C-alpha positions as CSV (number, residue, x, y, z in Angstrom):
1,M,-118.7,-49.5,28.6
2,S,-119.3,-49.9,32.5
3,E,-115.7,-49.8,34.7
4,L,-117.2,-53.4,36.0
5,A,-117.5,-54.9,31.9
6,E,-114.0,-53.6,31.0
7,L,-112.7,-55.2,33.7
8,A,-114.3,-58.4,32.6
9,E,-113.3,-57.9,29.2
10,L,-109.3,-57.7,29.7
11,A,-110.0,-60.8,32.3
12,V,-111.6,-62.7,29.9
13,A,-109.0,-61.4,27.1
14,A,-106.2,-62.3,29.3
15,E,-106.9,-65.4,30.5
16,K,-107.4,-66.7,26.3
17,L,-104.3,-65.1,25.6
18,D,-102.7,-67.7,28.5
19,A,-104.3,-70.6,26.9
20,A,-103.2,-69.7,23.7
21,D,-99.5,-69.2,24.4
22,E,-97.3,-71.8,23.6
23,L,-94.5,-70.6,26.3
24,A,-96.9,-71.1,29.6
25,G,-95.2,-73.8,30.4
26,L,-92.0,-72.6,31.0
27,R,-93.0,-70.6,33.8
28,E,-92.7,-73.7,36.2
29,R,-89.0,-73.4,35.3
30,F,-88.5,-70.5,37.5
31,V,-88.6,-69.7,41.0
32,L,-92.1,-67.0,41.3
33,D,-94.5,-66.0,43.5
34,D,-97.5,-64.3,43.2
35,V,-96.0,-60.7,42.5
36,V,-96.3,-59.5,39.1
37,Y,-92.4,-59.4,38.1
38,L,-91.9,-56.6,35.8
39,D,-88.3,-55.8,36.0
40,G,-86.2,-58.8,34.0
41,N,-84.9,-56.2,32.0
42,S,-82.7,-55.5,35.2
43,L,-82.4,-58.6,36.6
44,G,-84.4,-62.0,35.4
45,A,-86.1,-64.3,37.7
46,L,-84.2,-67.5,39.4
47,P,-84.7,-70.6,37.2
48,A,-86.0,-73.4,40.0
49,H,-83.1,-75.7,38.7
50,V,-79.7,-73.6,39.6
51,P,-79.6,-73.9,43.1
52,A,-78.8,-77.6,43.3
53,R,-76.2,-77.0,40.1
54,V,-74.4,-74.2,42.5
55,E,-74.6,-76.8,45.6
56,D,-72.7,-79.1,43.3
57,V,-70.2,-76.9,41.9
58,V,-69.8,-75.7,45.5
59,R,-69.9,-79.3,47.6
60,R,-68.2,-81.3,45.0
61,Q,-66.0,-79.7,42.4
62,W,-64.7,-77.3,44.9
63,G,-65.2,-78.9,47.5
64,E,-64.0,-82.5,47.1
65,L,-62.5,-82.0,43.6
66,R,-61.1,-79.0,44.3
67,I,-57.9,-78.3,41.9
68,R,-58.4,-81.0,39.9
69,S,-62.2,-79.3,38.9
70,W,-60.2,-77.2,36.4
71,E,-59.9,-79.8,34.0
72,E,-62.6,-82.3,35.3
73,S,-65.0,-80.8,35.7
74,G,-64.4,-78.4,32.9
75,W,-64.0,-74.9,34.5
76,W,-61.2,-74.3,32.7
77,T,-62.8,-74.0,29.0
78,A,-66.2,-72.8,30.4
79,P,-66.3,-69.3,29.1
80,E,-65.7,-70.7,25.3
81,R,-68.5,-73.6,26.2
82,I,-71.0,-71.5,27.8
83,G,-70.7,-68.8,25.2
84,D,-71.6,-71.1,22.5
85,R,-74.8,-71.9,24.5
86,I,-75.4,-68.3,24.0
87,A,-74.4,-67.7,20.6
88,P,-77.8,-68.8,18.7
89,L,-79.8,-67.2,21.1
90,V,-77.9,-63.6,19.4
91,G,-77.6,-65.2,16.0
92,A,-73.7,-66.3,15.6
93,A,-72.4,-69.4,14.8
94,A,-70.1,-71.3,17.7
95,G,-66.8,-70.1,18.5
96,Q,-67.6,-66.6,18.2
97,I,-68.4,-65.5,22.0
98,V,-66.3,-65.5,25.1
99,V,-68.2,-65.4,28.1
100,G,-66.4,-63.6,31.6
101,D,-65.6,-59.8,32.9
102,S,-68.4,-57.5,32.6
103,T,-70.4,-55.2,30.1
104,S,-68.3,-52.8,30.9
105,V,-64.6,-54.2,30.4
106,N,-66.1,-56.0,27.3
107,V,-67.4,-52.7,25.9
108,F,-63.7,-51.4,25.9
109,K,-62.1,-54.5,24.7
110,A,-64.1,-53.9,21.8
111,V,-64.2,-50.4,21.1
112,V,-59.9,-50.3,22.0
113,A,-59.8,-53.0,19.2
114,A,-61.8,-51.9,16.9
115,V,-59.7,-48.7,16.3
116,R,-56.6,-50.7,16.2
117,M,-58.4,-52.7,13.4
118,A,-59.5,-49.3,11.9
119,G,-55.9,-48.4,11.8
120,D,-53.7,-44.9,10.7
121,G,-56.2,-42.3,9.5
122,R,-58.9,-43.1,11.4
123,D,-59.2,-41.1,14.5
124,E,-63.0,-40.7,15.5
125,I,-65.4,-42.6,17.6
126,L,-69.3,-42.3,17.6
127,V,-70.9,-43.2,20.6
128,D,-75.0,-43.6,20.8
129,A,-75.5,-40.2,22.8
130,T,-78.6,-42.1,25.0
131,T,-76.4,-44.8,25.7
132,F,-76.7,-46.3,29.2
133,P,-74.2,-43.6,31.5
134,T,-71.4,-46.5,31.3
135,D,-70.9,-46.7,27.7
136,G,-70.6,-43.8,27.1
137,Y,-67.5,-43.2,30.2
138,I,-65.7,-46.1,29.0
139,A,-65.6,-44.8,24.7
140,E,-64.5,-41.6,26.7
141,S,-61.5,-43.1,28.1
142,A,-61.4,-45.5,24.9
143,A,-60.9,-41.8,22.8
144,R,-58.3,-40.8,25.5
145,L,-56.2,-43.9,25.1
146,T,-56.3,-44.3,21.5
147,G,-55.8,-40.7,20.4
148,C,-59.6,-40.4,19.2
149,E,-61.9,-37.7,19.1
150,L,-65.6,-38.8,20.5
151,R,-68.5,-37.6,19.1
152,P,-72.1,-38.3,20.9
153,V,-74.6,-38.8,18.2
154,T,-78.2,-40.3,18.3
155,P,-78.7,-43.5,16.1
156,A,-80.6,-41.9,13.8
157,E,-77.7,-39.2,13.5
158,V,-75.3,-42.0,12.8
159,P,-75.6,-42.2,9.1
160,S,-74.9,-38.3,8.1
161,A,-72.5,-38.5,11.4
162,L,-70.3,-41.1,9.3
163,G,-66.6,-40.0,7.8
164,E,-63.6,-41.0,6.3
165,R,-62.3,-40.4,9.9
166,T,-64.7,-42.9,12.1
167,A,-63.4,-46.1,13.3
168,A,-65.7,-47.5,15.7
169,V,-69.2,-46.6,16.6
170,L,-70.5,-48.1,19.5
171,L,-74.8,-48.3,20.0
172,N,-77.0,-49.9,21.8
173,H,-79.9,-52.0,20.2
174,V,-82.5,-51.5,22.6
175,D,-82.5,-48.0,24.6
176,Y,-82.8,-49.1,28.1
177,R,-84.7,-46.3,29.2
178,T,-87.8,-45.8,26.7
179,G,-87.6,-49.4,24.9
180,R,-86.7,-48.8,21.5
181,L,-85.2,-50.7,19.3
182,H,-82.6,-49.6,17.0
183,D,-82.1,-50.6,13.4
184,L,-78.9,-52.7,13.5
185,P,-78.9,-53.8,10.2
186,A,-79.4,-51.1,8.8
187,L,-76.9,-49.1,10.7
188,T,-74.3,-51.5,10.7
189,A,-74.4,-51.6,7.0
190,A,-73.9,-48.0,7.0
191,V,-70.9,-48.4,9.5
192,H,-69.2,-50.7,6.9
193,A,-70.0,-48.2,4.2
194,A,-68.0,-46.1,5.7
195,G,-64.7,-48.5,6.2
196,A,-65.9,-48.2,9.7
197,Y,-66.1,-51.5,12.3
198,A,-69.6,-51.3,14.3
199,V,-69.7,-52.5,18.4
200,W,-73.3,-53.3,19.7
201,D,-74.3,-53.4,23.2
202,L,-77.3,-56.4,23.5
203,C,-77.8,-56.2,27.2
204,H,-81.4,-55.1,26.4
205,S,-82.2,-57.5,23.6
206,A,-80.2,-61.0,23.9
207,G,-82.6,-63.5,25.1
208,A,-85.9,-61.0,24.2
209,L,-85.8,-61.0,20.6
210,P,-84.0,-61.9,17.4
211,V,-80.5,-60.2,16.6
212,G,-78.5,-62.0,13.7
213,L,-74.9,-61.3,14.5
214,D,-74.1,-63.6,11.7
215,E,-76.8,-62.6,9.2
216,H,-75.9,-59.0,9.6
217,G,-72.3,-58.8,9.6
218,V,-71.9,-57.2,12.8
219,D,-67.8,-56.8,13.9
220,L,-68.3,-57.1,17.8
221,A,-70.8,-57.4,20.5
222,V,-71.3,-57.4,24.4
223,G,-73.9,-58.3,26.2
224,C,-74.2,-58.8,29.9
225,T,-76.1,-62.3,31.3
226,Y,-78.7,-61.5,34.2
227,K,-81.6,-59.7,32.0
228,Y,-83.1,-61.4,30.2
229,L,-80.5,-64.4,30.1
230,N,-81.4,-65.3,33.7
231,G,-78.0,-65.8,34.9
232,G,-78.1,-63.8,38.5
233,P,-76.7,-60.9,39.7
234,G,-73.7,-60.0,38.6
235,S,-73.1,-63.2,36.0
236,P,-70.5,-62.9,33.6
237,A,-70.8,-60.6,30.3
238,Y,-70.1,-61.9,26.9
239,L,-68.0,-61.0,23.8
240,Y,-68.4,-61.6,20.5
241,V,-65.7,-61.4,18.0
242,R,-66.8,-62.3,14.4
243,R,-64.9,-65.2,13.0
244,D,-62.9,-63.4,10.3
245,L,-62.2,-60.5,12.6
246,Q,-60.0,-63.0,15.2
247,D,-56.6,-62.8,14.0
248,R,-56.9,-59.3,14.0
249,F,-58.6,-58.9,17.6
250,D,-55.9,-56.8,19.7
251,S,-57.1,-57.0,22.9
252,P,-56.2,-53.7,25.3
253,L,-56.2,-56.0,28.2
254,P,-54.0,-59.1,27.2
255,G,-54.3,-61.4,30.1
256,W,-52.6,-64.9,30.7
257,N,-55.9,-66.3,30.1
258,S,-55.6,-65.7,26.2
259,H,-52.2,-66.1,26.0
260,A,-51.6,-68.6,23.3
261,E,-49.6,-70.9,25.9
262,P,-51.1,-70.0,29.4
263,F,-49.7,-72.3,31.8
264,G,-46.0,-71.3,29.8
265,M,-45.4,-68.5,31.8
266,R,-43.7,-66.8,28.8
267,S,-42.7,-63.3,29.4
268,A,-44.0,-62.4,25.7
269,Y,-47.4,-62.1,24.9
270,A,-48.6,-64.2,22.0
271,P,-52.5,-64.5,21.8
272,A,-54.2,-67.4,21.2
273,P,-56.3,-68.4,18.2
274,G,-60.1,-67.7,17.9
275,A,-62.6,-66.1,20.6
276,V,-60.3,-67.2,23.6
277,R,-58.4,-63.6,22.4
278,G,-61.3,-62.0,24.4
279,R,-60.4,-63.5,27.7
280,V,-58.4,-62.0,30.4
281,G,-57.7,-63.2,33.9
282,T,-58.9,-66.1,35.7
283,P,-63.1,-66.9,35.2
284,D,-65.7,-66.3,37.7
285,I,-66.3,-69.7,38.1
286,L,-69.4,-70.1,40.7
287,S,-71.4,-67.6,38.2
288,M,-70.0,-68.6,35.4
289,L,-71.3,-72.2,36.1
290,A,-74.8,-70.7,38.1
291,L,-75.2,-69.2,34.4
292,E,-74.6,-72.5,32.4
293,A,-77.1,-73.7,34.6
294,A,-79.7,-71.2,33.6
295,L,-79.1,-71.2,30.4
296,D,-81.1,-74.7,30.1
297,V,-84.1,-73.2,30.9
298,W,-83.5,-72.1,26.9
299,D,-83.8,-75.9,25.6
300,G,-86.3,-76.0,23.0
301,V,-87.1,-72.2,23.1
302,R,-87.2,-70.5,19.7
303,V,-86.2,-66.9,19.9
304,E,-88.7,-66.4,17.6
305,A,-91.4,-67.7,19.6
306,V,-90.0,-65.3,22.5
307,R,-90.2,-62.4,20.0
308,A,-93.8,-63.6,19.1
309,K,-95.3,-63.5,22.7
310,S,-93.3,-60.3,23.7
311,L,-94.6,-57.8,21.4
312,A,-97.8,-59.8,22.2
313,L,-98.0,-58.7,25.7
314,T,-96.4,-55.8,25.7
315,D,-99.3,-54.5,22.9
316,F,-101.8,-56.1,25.7
317,F,-100.0,-54.0,28.5
318,L,-100.5,-51.0,25.9
319,R,-104.1,-51.5,25.3
320,C,-105.0,-52.8,29.5
321,V,-103.4,-49.0,30.3
322,G,-105.2,-47.3,27.7
323,E,-108.4,-48.8,29.3
324,Y,-107.4,-48.9,33.2
325,V,-105.4,-45.8,33.7
326,P,-106.7,-41.9,33.9
327,A,-106.4,-40.2,30.3
328,G,-103.1,-37.9,30.2
329,R,-101.8,-39.7,33.7
330,V,-99.3,-41.5,31.4
331,E,-97.5,-41.2,28.5
332,S,-95.4,-44.1,26.4
333,L,-92.6,-43.4,25.9
334,T,-92.1,-46.7,23.8
335,P,-92.6,-47.0,19.9
336,L,-96.4,-48.4,18.6
337,A,-94.5,-49.8,15.8
338,H,-93.1,-53.4,16.1
339,A,-90.2,-53.2,14.7
340,E,-89.3,-50.2,16.7
341,R,-89.9,-51.8,19.9
342,G,-87.9,-54.3,22.3
343,S,-89.7,-56.0,25.3
344,Q,-90.0,-53.4,27.5
345,V,-92.6,-50.1,28.0
346,A,-91.4,-46.8,29.2
347,L,-93.9,-44.8,30.3
348,R,-93.5,-40.9,31.3
349,C,-95.4,-40.1,34.5
350,E,-95.7,-37.5,37.1
351,D,-94.2,-38.5,40.5
352,A,-92.7,-42.1,38.8
353,G,-90.3,-42.9,41.7
354,D,-93.8,-42.3,44.2
355,V,-95.8,-44.4,42.0
356,M,-93.7,-47.0,41.6
357,K,-93.1,-47.7,45.4
358,R,-96.9,-48.3,45.4
359,L,-97.1,-50.7,42.5
360,I,-94.2,-52.3,44.0
361,E,-96.3,-52.2,47.5
362,R,-99.1,-54.0,45.6
363,G,-97.3,-56.9,44.4
364,V,-96.1,-55.4,40.8
365,V,-93.0,-55.2,40.5
366,G,-91.0,-52.4,37.6
367,D,-88.4,-50.0,38.0
368,F,-88.0,-46.3,37.9
369,R,-85.6,-44.2,35.9
370,A,-85.0,-40.4,36.9
371,P,-86.7,-38.0,36.4
372,D,-90.0,-39.1,35.9
373,V,-89.8,-42.6,33.8
374,L,-91.7,-46.4,34.8
375,R,-90.2,-49.2,33.3
376,F,-91.7,-52.4,32.5
377,G,-90.1,-55.3,31.4
378,F,-91.8,-58.7,29.7
379,T,-89.6,-61.7,30.1
380,P,-91.8,-64.0,27.9
381,L,-90.2,-67.5,29.4
382,Y,-92.3,-66.2,32.6
383,V,-94.6,-63.7,32.2
384,G,-98.1,-64.1,31.4
385,F,-100.9,-61.8,29.9
386,A,-103.0,-62.3,33.7
387,D,-99.9,-61.0,35.0
388,V,-99.9,-58.1,32.2
389,E,-103.2,-57.2,33.3
390,R,-103.0,-57.3,36.9
391,A,-100.1,-54.8,36.3
392,A,-102.0,-52.3,34.5
393,R,-105.1,-52.9,36.3
394,V,-103.1,-51.7,39.8
395,L,-101.1,-49.0,38.0
396,G,-104.8,-47.8,37.2
397,G,-106.3,-48.0,40.7
398,I,-103.2,-45.5,41.9
399,L,-103.3,-43.1,39.7
400,A,-106.9,-42.8,39.9
């Protein structure tokens, strides 16, 4: 096939796929330009209605109501209320998620609490050896604090590494470098069979694919909200504690916000019931309410439809890369099997850092991970198939 015919075929295919896309109309809910934005797995795009909502928070709720807004504007209950908004996106019933703090802080809470629940005789923590660095740092600190041995293993090695000493296992649902989706149901079952507790990091899966926390009996989970949930830079993270574990959840950070009587100002700590135990200090109201507004874009959206489009987008991107990029110039690190793929494609490429700079200069924004990985994140709420075709075409032109 000639180059022109190849271009025409893929452009027409993209046009047909966009025309049939049931989620295409959601793009209008975001602030976008003519740039192909494939970095939503690092920072999601701005939902169009958020600035006005934030202005109301600043000018009216803070500027006029001031201290009254803790009650009258619902500031005090925001962590649980917004947690209930996130819950259906990760397959959880209400009352099990609290929003606040960073992912790192919530990982620390969850891992230490898991070790404490595991009890005497269990003095080992398994951590995903391929994890995002912070999770590894936090797990190492949690191990020192609790007197546990830390064992880094790959997710595939977890079933054989589990033993009678294992207290907690910290895993990433999707590998941040390669986009590989790990088998949450099977790995959680294996952890439970060994009598340990499973802690899942959902940063690269929540908002991109079904998670099924309740369905699969996950014990504890954490995640950020600024990627596929589009909460904005530094938006607060969340902590999931399965309902039947909440009475046993012993947070290593027992702040006044998680006290049963937060305004009683008592010297002795008594934990509040339910997911509120995951709170620590005063909520970050401005970023938290920006997140609450951002979650409105999910109204009427099924996660299953998002997953179907995500797989279609990544399939089409890999097809276009195969057609446009000269043979041997890139290698996909992302699994072809749908059951093993998140919502990103990672390509190993010589001079990847320079290539990404050139892509950005030409209006295609992804990101680079040292030493040689080009990462492209596909947010189904606003990325279309024409975007995908253009991104692969520009990449092919650069690498040619």
